[in-house]
PDB file of C-alpha atoms and ligand atoms in Angstrom:
ATOM      1  CA  UNK A   1     115.052  95.679 116.130  1.00  0.00           C
ATOM      2  CA  UNK A   2     118.204  96.567 118.043  1.00  0.00           C
ATOM      3  CA  UNK A   3     117.991  99.463 120.488  1.00  0.00           C
ATOM      4  CA  UNK A   4     121.069 101.445 121.512  1.00  0.00           C
ATOM      5  CA  UNK A   5     121.256 104.226 124.062  1.00  0.00           C
ATOM      6  CA  UNK A   6     124.965 104.941 123.883  1.00  0.00           C
ATOM      7  CA  UNK A   7     127.093 106.231 121.033  1.00  0.00           C
ATOM      8  CA  UNK A   8     129.745 103.601 121.725  1.00  0.00           C
ATOM      9  CA  UNK A   9     127.379 100.629 121.436  1.00  0.00           C
ATOM     10  CA  UNK A  10     125.699 102.042 118.302  1.00  0.00           C
ATOM     11  CA  UNK A  11     129.019 102.709 116.606  1.00  0.00           C
ATOM     12  CA  UNK A  12     130.355  99.274 117.525  1.00  0.00           C
ATOM     13  CA  UNK A  13     127.341  97.704 115.825  1.00  0.00           C
ATOM     14  CA  UNK A  14     127.505  99.995 112.780  1.00  0.00           C
ATOM     15  CA  UNK A  15     131.229  99.301 112.326  1.00  0.00           C
ATOM     16  CA  UNK A  16     130.215  95.934 110.824  1.00  0.00           C
ATOM     17  CA  UNK A  17     128.573  97.889 107.972  1.00  0.00           C
ATOM     18  CA  UNK A  18     131.712  99.790 106.954  1.00  0.00           C
ATOM     19  CA  UNK A  19     132.857  99.400 103.359  1.00  0.00           C
ATOM     20  CA  UNK A  20     130.326  99.246 100.549  1.00  0.00           C
ATOM     21  CA  UNK A  21     127.251  98.995 102.772  1.00  0.00           C
ATOM     22  CA  UNK A  22     124.801 101.863 102.803  1.00  0.00           C
ATOM     23  CA  UNK A  23     123.556 103.229 106.111  1.00  0.00           C
ATOM     24  CA  UNK A  24     120.181 104.983 105.976  1.00  0.00           C
ATOM     25  CA  UNK A  25     119.243 107.407 108.742  1.00  0.00           C
ATOM     26  CA  UNK A  26     115.977 109.013 109.862  1.00  0.00           C
ATOM     27  CA  UNK A  27     116.415 111.456 112.762  1.00  0.00           C
ATOM     28  CA  UNK A  28     113.197 112.050 114.716  1.00  0.00           C
ATOM     29  CA  UNK A  29     111.930 113.414 118.004  1.00  0.00           C
ATOM     30  CA  UNK A  30     109.604 110.437 118.464  1.00  0.00           C
ATOM     31  CA  UNK A  31     105.791 110.471 118.736  1.00  0.00           C
ATOM     32  CA  UNK A  32     106.044 108.694 115.416  1.00  0.00           C
ATOM     33  CA  UNK A  33     103.297 108.788 112.780  1.00  0.00           C
ATOM     34  CA  UNK A  34     102.783 107.642 109.212  1.00  0.00           C
ATOM     35  CA  UNK A  35     104.922 110.534 107.940  1.00  0.00           C
ATOM     36  CA  UNK A  36     107.959 109.206 109.822  1.00  0.00           C
ATOM     37  CA  UNK A  37     107.163 105.632 108.822  1.00  0.00           C
ATOM     38  CA  UNK A  38     107.164 106.609 105.132  1.00  0.00           C
ATOM     39  CA  UNK A  39     110.700 108.037 105.563  1.00  0.00           C
ATOM     40  CA  UNK A  40     111.809 104.867 107.333  1.00  0.00           C
ATOM     41  CA  UNK A  41     110.321 102.644 104.636  1.00  0.00           C
ATOM     42  CA  UNK A  42     112.198 104.632 101.992  1.00  0.00           C
ATOM     43  CA  UNK A  43     115.394 104.261 103.990  1.00  0.00           C
ATOM     44  CA  UNK A  44     114.873 100.506 104.323  1.00  0.00           C
ATOM     45  CA  UNK A  45     114.321 100.184 100.552  1.00  0.00           C
ATOM     46  CA  UNK A  46     117.439 102.154  99.645  1.00  0.00           C
ATOM     47  CA  UNK A  47     120.009 101.042 102.252  1.00  0.00           C
ATOM     48  CA  UNK A  48     121.594  97.947 103.815  1.00  0.00           C
ATOM     49  CA  UNK A  49     120.821  99.026 107.351  1.00  0.00           C
ATOM     50  CA  UNK A  50     118.453 101.717 108.620  1.00  0.00           C
ATOM     51  CA  UNK A  51     118.863 103.684 111.825  1.00  0.00           C
ATOM     52  CA  UNK A  52     116.130 105.815 113.387  1.00  0.00           C
ATOM     53  CA  UNK A  53     117.001 108.174 116.217  1.00  0.00           C
ATOM     54  CA  UNK A  54     114.500 109.353 118.794  1.00  0.00           C
ATOM     55  CA  UNK A  55     115.746 112.343 120.701  1.00  0.00           C
ATOM     56  CA  UNK A  56     113.645 115.298 121.825  1.00  0.00           C
ATOM     57  CA  UNK A  57     116.324 117.911 121.308  1.00  0.00           C
ATOM     58  CA  UNK A  58     116.070 120.569 124.045  1.00  0.00           C
ATOM     59  CA  UNK A  59     118.181 123.191 122.257  1.00  0.00           C
ATOM     60  CA  UNK A  60     115.749 123.598 119.344  1.00  0.00           C
ATOM     61  CA  UNK A  61     112.807 124.615 121.547  1.00  0.00           C
ATOM     62  CA  UNK A  62     112.592 128.370 121.912  1.00  0.00           C
ATOM     63  CA  UNK A  63     109.589 127.860 124.187  1.00  0.00           C
ATOM     64  CA  UNK A  64     110.065 125.754 127.356  1.00  0.00           C
ATOM     65  CA  UNK A  65     106.363 124.989 127.553  1.00  0.00           C
ATOM     66  CA  UNK A  66     106.431 123.554 124.028  1.00  0.00           C
ATOM     67  CA  UNK A  67     109.349 121.299 125.075  1.00  0.00           C
ATOM     68  CA  UNK A  68     107.515 120.097 128.200  1.00  0.00           C
ATOM     69  CA  UNK A  69     104.316 119.416 126.255  1.00  0.00           C
ATOM     70  CA  UNK A  70     106.029 117.743 123.305  1.00  0.00           C
ATOM     71  CA  UNK A  71     104.334 114.305 123.000  1.00  0.00           C
ATOM     72  CA  UNK A  72     106.425 111.304 124.088  1.00  0.00           C
ATOM     73  CA  UNK A  73     105.520 107.633 123.773  1.00  0.00           C
ATOM     74  CA  UNK A  74     108.583 105.421 123.427  1.00  0.00           C
ATOM     75  CA  UNK A  75     106.835 102.080 123.783  1.00  0.00           C
ATOM     76  CA  UNK A  76     104.321 102.926 121.042  1.00  0.00           C
ATOM     77  CA  UNK A  77     107.182 104.229 118.879  1.00  0.00           C
ATOM     78  CA  UNK A  78     109.064 100.942 119.315  1.00  0.00           C
ATOM     79  CA  UNK A  79     105.975  98.962 118.238  1.00  0.00           C
ATOM     80  CA  UNK A  80     105.585 101.172 115.143  1.00  0.00           C
ATOM     81  CA  UNK A  81     109.267 100.844 114.252  1.00  0.00           C
ATOM     82  CA  UNK A  82     109.058  97.067 114.592  1.00  0.00           C
ATOM     83  CA  UNK A  83     105.940  97.024 112.389  1.00  0.00           C
ATOM     84  CA  UNK A  84     107.988  98.412 109.473  1.00  0.00           C
ATOM     85  CA  UNK A  85     111.022  96.196 110.266  1.00  0.00           C
ATOM     86  CA  UNK A  86     113.330  99.029 111.214  1.00  0.00           C
ATOM     87  CA  UNK A  87     116.824  97.661 111.973  1.00  0.00           C
ATOM     88  CA  UNK A  88     118.133 100.004 114.637  1.00  0.00           C
ATOM     89  CA  UNK A  89     116.742 102.535 117.096  1.00  0.00           C
ATOM     90  CA  UNK A  90     119.156 104.997 118.656  1.00  0.00           C
ATOM     91  CA  UNK A  91     117.548 106.602 121.714  1.00  0.00           C
ATOM     92  CA  UNK A  92     120.246 108.586 123.529  1.00  0.00           C
ATOM     93  CA  UNK A  93     119.951 110.769 126.630  1.00  0.00           C
ATOM     94  CA  UNK A  94     120.679 114.512 126.497  1.00  0.00           C
ATOM     95  CA  UNK A  95     123.985 113.844 128.326  1.00  0.00           C
ATOM     96  CA  UNK A  96     125.021 111.354 125.684  1.00  0.00           C
ATOM     97  CA  UNK A  97     124.486 113.901 122.906  1.00  0.00           C
ATOM     98  CA  UNK A  98     125.557 117.102 124.627  1.00  0.00           C
ATOM     99  CA  UNK A  99     127.952 115.851 127.347  1.00  0.00           C
ATOM    100  CA  UNK A 100     127.887 118.616 129.962  1.00  0.00           C
ATOM    101  CA  UNK A 101     127.314 121.423 127.506  1.00  0.00           C
ATOM    102  CA  UNK A 102     123.647 121.825 126.594  1.00  0.00           C
ATOM    103  CA  UNK A 103     124.348 124.551 124.052  1.00  0.00           C
ATOM    104  CA  UNK A 104     123.880 125.140 120.336  1.00  0.00           C
ATOM    105  CA  UNK A 105     126.495 126.072 117.832  1.00  0.00           C
ATOM    106  CA  UNK A 106     125.654 129.225 115.847  1.00  0.00           C
ATOM    107  CA  UNK A 107     125.187 128.547 112.147  1.00  0.00           C
ATOM    108  CA  UNK A 108     125.372 130.972 109.244  1.00  0.00           C
ATOM    109  CA  UNK A 109     123.644 129.283 106.321  1.00  0.00           C
ATOM    110  CA  UNK A 110     123.405 131.931 103.618  1.00  0.00           C
ATOM    111  CA  UNK A 111     120.501 133.573 105.425  1.00  0.00           C
ATOM    112  CA  UNK A 112     118.183 130.530 105.141  1.00  0.00           C
ATOM    113  CA  UNK A 113     118.220 130.399 108.933  1.00  0.00           C
ATOM    114  CA  UNK A 114     116.809 133.923 109.256  1.00  0.00           C
ATOM    115  CA  UNK A 115     113.609 133.429 107.257  1.00  0.00           C
ATOM    116  CA  UNK A 116     110.184 132.236 108.482  1.00  0.00           C
ATOM    117  CA  UNK A 117     110.683 129.798 111.386  1.00  0.00           C
ATOM    118  CA  UNK A 118     114.079 131.389 112.061  1.00  0.00           C
ATOM    119  CA  UNK A 119     112.383 134.739 112.519  1.00  0.00           C
ATOM    120  CA  UNK A 120     109.574 133.457 114.759  1.00  0.00           C
ATOM    121  CA  UNK A 121     111.480 130.815 116.734  1.00  0.00           C
ATOM    122  CA  UNK A 122     114.659 132.400 118.013  1.00  0.00           C
ATOM    123  CA  UNK A 123     117.615 129.961 118.069  1.00  0.00           C
ATOM    124  CA  UNK A 124     115.514 127.106 116.676  1.00  0.00           C
ATOM    125  CA  UNK A 125     117.720 126.339 113.670  1.00  0.00           C
ATOM    126  CA  UNK A 126     120.951 126.608 115.678  1.00  0.00           C
ATOM    127  CA  UNK A 127     119.499 123.836 117.856  1.00  0.00           C
ATOM    128  CA  UNK A 128     118.403 121.759 114.857  1.00  0.00           C
ATOM    129  CA  UNK A 129     121.753 122.258 113.096  1.00  0.00           C
ATOM    130  CA  UNK A 130     123.709 121.333 116.223  1.00  0.00           C
ATOM    131  CA  UNK A 131     121.846 118.100 116.870  1.00  0.00           C
ATOM    132  CA  UNK A 132     121.632 116.985 113.238  1.00  0.00           C
ATOM    133  CA  UNK A 133     125.358 117.589 112.697  1.00  0.00           C
ATOM    134  CA  UNK A 134     126.136 115.689 115.904  1.00  0.00           C
ATOM    135  CA  UNK A 135     123.849 112.796 114.905  1.00  0.00           C
ATOM    136  CA  UNK A 136     125.406 112.671 111.422  1.00  0.00           C
ATOM    137  CA  UNK A 137     128.867 112.501 112.996  1.00  0.00           C
ATOM    138  CA  UNK A 138     127.737 109.653 115.258  1.00  0.00           C
ATOM    139  CA  UNK A 139     125.798 107.561 112.704  1.00  0.00           C
ATOM    140  CA  UNK A 140     127.892 108.473 109.653  1.00  0.00           C
ATOM    141  CA  UNK A 141     124.981 107.716 107.295  1.00  0.00           C
ATOM    142  CA  UNK A 142     125.156 107.329 103.527  1.00  0.00           C
ATOM    143  CA  UNK A 143     121.610 108.677 103.125  1.00  0.00           C
ATOM    144  CA  UNK A 144     119.390 110.696 105.455  1.00  0.00           C
ATOM    145  CA  UNK A 145     115.662 111.310 105.045  1.00  0.00           C
ATOM    146  CA  UNK A 146     113.622 114.380 106.012  1.00  0.00           C
ATOM    147  CA  UNK A 147     109.994 115.322 105.392  1.00  0.00           C
ATOM    148  CA  UNK A 148     109.025 118.321 103.285  1.00  0.00           C
ATOM    149  CA  UNK A 149     106.530 119.439 105.930  1.00  0.00           C
ATOM    150  CA  UNK A 150     109.526 121.115 107.543  1.00  0.00           C
ATOM    151  CA  UNK A 151     110.684 122.419 104.166  1.00  0.00           C
ATOM    152  CA  UNK A 152     112.862 125.153 105.642  1.00  0.00           C
ATOM    153  CA  UNK A 153     114.546 122.616 107.931  1.00  0.00           C
ATOM    154  CA  UNK A 154     115.201 120.392 104.906  1.00  0.00           C
ATOM    155  CA  UNK A 155     116.850 123.236 102.943  1.00  0.00           C
ATOM    156  CA  UNK A 156     118.860 124.267 106.001  1.00  0.00           C
ATOM    157  CA  UNK A 157     120.157 120.741 106.486  1.00  0.00           C
ATOM    158  CA  UNK A 158     121.117 120.544 102.802  1.00  0.00           C
ATOM    159  CA  UNK A 159     123.043 123.800 103.213  1.00  0.00           C
ATOM    160  CA  UNK A 160     124.662 122.609 106.448  1.00  0.00           C
ATOM    161  CA  UNK A 161     125.878 119.433 104.747  1.00  0.00           C
ATOM    162  CA  UNK A 162     127.230 121.466 101.817  1.00  0.00           C
ATOM    163  CA  UNK A 163     129.074 123.878 104.141  1.00  0.00           C
ATOM    164  CA  UNK A 164     130.462 121.279 106.538  1.00  0.00           C
ATOM    165  CA  UNK A 165     131.305 118.845 103.724  1.00  0.00           C
ATOM    166  CA  UNK A 166     129.678 115.970 105.579  1.00  0.00           C
ATOM    167  CA  UNK A 167     129.419 112.903 103.354  1.00  0.00           C
ATOM    168  CA  UNK A 168     125.713 112.231 103.474  1.00  0.00           C
ATOM    169  CA  UNK A 169     123.066 112.517 100.776  1.00  0.00           C
ATOM    170  CA  UNK A 170     119.944 114.323 101.945  1.00  0.00           C
ATOM    171  CA  UNK A 171     116.590 113.134 100.637  1.00  0.00           C
ATOM    172  CA  UNK A 172     113.488 115.319 100.915  1.00  0.00           C
ATOM    173  CA  UNK A 173     110.275 113.300 101.048  1.00  0.00           C
ATOM    174  CA  UNK A 174     106.759 114.443 100.265  1.00  0.00           C
ATOM    175  CA  UNK A 175     104.348 115.503 102.991  1.00  0.00           C
ATOM    176  CA  UNK A 176     102.094 112.719 104.260  1.00  0.00           C
ATOM    177  CA  UNK A 177      98.582 113.958 105.068  1.00  0.00           C
ATOM    178  CA  UNK A 178      95.570 112.730 106.977  1.00  0.00           C
ATOM    179  CA  UNK A 179      92.539 111.853 104.803  1.00  0.00           C
ATOM    180  CA  UNK A 180      91.164 115.385 105.336  1.00  0.00           C
ATOM    181  CA  UNK A 181      94.457 116.991 104.281  1.00  0.00           C
ATOM    182  CA  UNK A 182      96.023 117.944 107.627  1.00  0.00           C
ATOM    183  CA  UNK A 183      99.783 117.431 107.356  1.00  0.00           C
ATOM    184  CA  UNK A 184     100.903 114.698 109.735  1.00  0.00           C
ATOM    185  CA  UNK A 185     102.801 116.062 112.702  1.00  0.00           C
ATOM    186  CA  UNK A 186     103.654 114.778 116.165  1.00  0.00           C
ATOM    187  CA  UNK A 187     101.924 117.859 117.551  1.00  0.00           C
ATOM    188  CA  UNK A 188      98.542 116.858 116.031  1.00  0.00           C
ATOM    189  CA  UNK A 189      97.816 114.502 118.964  1.00  0.00           C
ATOM    190  CA  UNK A 190      97.553 117.578 121.187  1.00  0.00           C
ATOM    191  CA  UNK A 191      94.599 119.004 119.220  1.00  0.00           C
ATOM    192  CA  UNK A 192      91.204 118.555 120.876  1.00  0.00           C
ATOM    193  CA  UNK A 193      88.238 117.447 118.767  1.00  0.00           C
ATOM    194  CA  UNK A 194      87.158 120.943 117.831  1.00  0.00           C
ATOM    195  CA  UNK A 195      90.703 122.136 117.112  1.00  0.00           C
ATOM    196  CA  UNK A 196      91.330 119.039 115.018  1.00  0.00           C
ATOM    197  CA  UNK A 197      88.256 119.844 112.904  1.00  0.00           C
ATOM    198  CA  UNK A 198      89.283 123.486 112.521  1.00  0.00           C
ATOM    199  CA  UNK A 199      92.840 122.527 111.569  1.00  0.00           C
ATOM    200  CA  UNK A 200      91.679 121.291 108.153  1.00  0.00           C
ATOM    201  CA  UNK A 201      91.384 124.964 107.150  1.00  0.00           C
ATOM    202  CA  UNK A 202      95.185 125.107 106.866  1.00  0.00           C
ATOM    203  CA  UNK A 203      95.509 122.727 103.922  1.00  0.00           C
ATOM    204  CA  UNK A 204      92.252 123.902 102.342  1.00  0.00           C
ATOM    205  CA  UNK A 205      93.699 127.412 102.352  1.00  0.00           C
ATOM    206  CA  UNK A 206      96.955 126.237 100.783  1.00  0.00           C
ATOM    207  CA  UNK A 207      95.079 124.380  98.030  1.00  0.00           C
ATOM    208  CA  UNK A 208      93.067 127.479  97.245  1.00  0.00           C
ATOM    209  CA  UNK A 209      96.288 129.545  97.253  1.00  0.00           C
ATOM    210  CA  UNK A 210      97.687 127.177  94.626  1.00  0.00           C
ATOM    211  CA  UNK A 211      94.635 127.818  92.435  1.00  0.00           C
ATOM    212  CA  UNK A 212      94.650 131.574  93.037  1.00  0.00           C
ATOM    213  CA  UNK A 213      98.349 131.727  92.164  1.00  0.00           C
ATOM    214  CA  UNK A 214      97.407 131.137  88.520  1.00  0.00           C
ATOM    215  CA  UNK A 215      95.353 134.307  88.250  1.00  0.00           C
ATOM    216  CA  UNK A 216      95.916 136.623  91.236  1.00  0.00           C
ATOM    217  CA  UNK A 217      98.856 138.704  92.423  1.00  0.00           C
ATOM    218  CA  UNK A 218     100.856 137.635  95.491  1.00  0.00           C
ATOM    219  CA  UNK A 219      99.560 140.667  97.352  1.00  0.00           C
ATOM    220  CA  UNK A 220      95.940 139.732  96.603  1.00  0.00           C
ATOM    221  CA  UNK A 221      96.558 136.141  97.707  1.00  0.00           C
ATOM    222  CA  UNK A 222      98.252 137.223 100.934  1.00  0.00           C
ATOM    223  CA  UNK A 223      95.364 139.549 101.766  1.00  0.00           C
ATOM    224  CA  UNK A 224      92.844 136.799 101.049  1.00  0.00           C
ATOM    225  CA  UNK A 225      94.640 134.368 103.398  1.00  0.00           C
ATOM    226  CA  UNK A 226      94.891 136.906 106.175  1.00  0.00           C
ATOM    227  CA  UNK A 227      91.203 137.709 105.782  1.00  0.00           C
ATOM    228  CA  UNK A 228      90.219 134.004 105.898  1.00  0.00           C
ATOM    229  CA  UNK A 229      92.063 133.509 109.197  1.00  0.00           C
ATOM    230  CA  UNK A 230      90.709 136.694 110.738  1.00  0.00           C
ATOM    231  CA  UNK A 231      87.234 135.064 110.513  1.00  0.00           C
ATOM    232  CA  UNK A 232      88.375 132.098 112.576  1.00  0.00           C
ATOM    233  CA  UNK A 233      88.209 132.535 116.349  1.00  0.00           C
ATOM    234  CA  UNK A 234      90.056 129.275 117.180  1.00  0.00           C
ATOM    235  CA  UNK A 235      93.120 129.992 115.086  1.00  0.00           C
ATOM    236  CA  UNK A 236      95.598 132.781 114.633  1.00  0.00           C
ATOM    237  CA  UNK A 237      97.806 133.159 111.618  1.00  0.00           C
ATOM    238  CA  UNK A 238     101.449 133.630 112.574  1.00  0.00           C
ATOM    239  CA  UNK A 239     102.686 134.032 109.029  1.00  0.00           C
ATOM    240  CA  UNK A 240     101.747 133.299 105.458  1.00  0.00           C
ATOM    241  CA  UNK A 241     104.121 133.979 102.637  1.00  0.00           C
ATOM    242  CA  UNK A 242     105.206 132.867  99.223  1.00  0.00           C
ATOM    243  CA  UNK A 243     108.936 132.278  98.980  1.00  0.00           C
ATOM    244  CA  UNK A 244     111.595 131.094  96.587  1.00  0.00           C
ATOM    245  CA  UNK A 245     112.371 127.413  97.299  1.00  0.00           C
ATOM    246  CA  UNK A 246     116.139 127.914  97.198  1.00  0.00           C
ATOM    247  CA  UNK A 247     116.659 131.218  99.038  1.00  0.00           C
ATOM    248  CA  UNK A 248     113.471 130.941 101.146  1.00  0.00           C
ATOM    249  CA  UNK A 249     113.129 134.706 100.758  1.00  0.00           C
ATOM    250  CA  UNK A 250     109.576 135.904 100.374  1.00  0.00           C
ATOM    251  CA  UNK A 251     108.715 137.181  96.925  1.00  0.00           C
ATOM    252  CA  UNK A 252     106.242 139.882  95.923  1.00  0.00           C
ATOM    253  CA  UNK A 253     106.091 139.185  92.218  1.00  0.00           C
ATOM    254  CA  UNK A 254     105.890 135.873  90.421  1.00  0.00           C
ATOM    255  CA  UNK A 255     109.284 134.668  89.183  1.00  0.00           C
ATOM    256  CA  UNK A 256     109.408 132.883  85.876  1.00  0.00           C
ATOM    257  CA  UNK A 257     112.501 130.725  86.219  1.00  0.00           C
ATOM    258  CA  UNK A 258     112.424 129.595  89.816  1.00  0.00           C
ATOM    259  CA  UNK A 259     110.134 127.428  91.875  1.00  0.00           C
ATOM    260  CA  UNK A 260     108.266 128.868  94.767  1.00  0.00           C
ATOM    261  CA  UNK A 261     106.181 127.606  97.624  1.00  0.00           C
ATOM    262  CA  UNK A 262     103.529 128.982  99.947  1.00  0.00           C
ATOM    263  CA  UNK A 263     104.387 128.635 103.655  1.00  0.00           C
ATOM    264  CA  UNK A 264     102.057 128.976 106.611  1.00  0.00           C
ATOM    265  CA  UNK A 265     102.308 128.866 110.413  1.00  0.00           C
ATOM    266  CA  UNK A 266      99.172 128.859 112.537  1.00  0.00           C
ATOM    267  CA  UNK A 267      98.499 128.755 116.268  1.00  0.00           C
ATOM    268  CA  UNK A 268      95.484 126.795 117.494  1.00  0.00           C
ATOM    269  CA  UNK A 269      95.273 127.316 121.236  1.00  0.00           C
ATOM    270  CA  UNK A 270      98.876 126.759 122.353  1.00  0.00           C
ATOM    271  CA  UNK A 271      99.605 124.369 119.487  1.00  0.00           C
ATOM    272  CA  UNK A 272     101.647 125.635 116.590  1.00  0.00           C
ATOM    273  CA  UNK A 273     101.238 123.970 113.196  1.00  0.00           C
ATOM    274  CA  UNK A 274     103.127 124.610 109.965  1.00  0.00           C
ATOM    275  CA  UNK A 275     102.490 123.486 106.402  1.00  0.00           C
ATOM    276  CA  UNK A 276     103.492 124.360 102.852  1.00  0.00           C
ATOM    277  CA  UNK A 277     102.612 123.696  99.223  1.00  0.00           C
ATOM    278  CA  UNK A 278     104.568 124.018  96.009  1.00  0.00           C
ATOM    279  CA  UNK A 279     103.044 126.439  93.509  1.00  0.00           C
TER     280      UNK A 279
HETATM  281  O1  PAF B 301     112.199 117.298 112.434  1.00  0.00           O
HETATM  282  C1  PAF B 301     112.502 116.894 113.570  1.00  0.00           C
HETATM  283  O2  PAF B 301     111.852 116.035 114.154  1.00  0.00           O
HETATM  284  C2  PAF B 301     113.701 117.491 114.287  1.00  0.00           C
HETATM  285  O3  PAF B 301     113.837 118.837 113.998  1.00  0.00           O
HETATM  286  C3  PAF B 301     115.034 116.744 113.995  1.00  0.00           C
HETATM  287  C4  PAF B 301     115.415 116.846 112.533  1.00  0.00           C
HETATM  288  C5  PAF B 301     114.887 115.283 114.396  1.00  0.00           C
HETATM  289  C6  PAF B 301     116.179 117.349 114.822  1.00  0.00           C
HETATM  290  O4  PAF B 301     115.914 117.265 116.190  1.00  0.00           O
END
């Protein structure tokens, strides 16, 4: 695998793939797990060259402590990337990406940016949008791959690409879960043994929500979820809602002709986990 730290050296290498070649791209913040590897494998299958970026983007952290505690393990990441035969790793510094201006652009994305995570993590999606747009401009990929665990992020990136007319096709890929159902996330390594055990409640709740959705009202389901979490001393529910997949606006009555999803954010100690399920 080739490793580049500068934009110039990466672009020089990628210039040999201009023309009909397809460049696949998987942006990450490192601390790679099976979820990332599944995106990379898809990219490798569908493209002539696959680039993975590892960059812990400071502007998308609304909480400095979360940024400081974000897991980092570059040497393990490199071993994992080599194990799936990834072609290129781009691991830039903050200066390389932001020059001297560590600031986000402000994005207006039809209100998608104001729902859920946008409401609870001030400035988060401006940071994500800024870095993803910048990375797309640098890598100029044909295809880019994102996990559905961050479903709102995926929809926001689709909207960003539509609005900025960037020439990249966005692929959403299904959530990869641990055997007990916990959605894979870089943050999971921070859970202690007890928290890790408790965390399985998140997906169990979502599965039950999917069943309840057939017979109960959204209000009844929401009350049930809130009640379930109030019994749990280790965890606090930040939000649970059922929203339209396209607008991401929460809905109070079941809609016949549109797809919806249940979304959840939970704090376990100082670790924040999110998950979702289609209904
Ligand atoms: O999902 C992530 O890991 C990050 O938000 C992303 C897309 C790499 C941007 O920093």
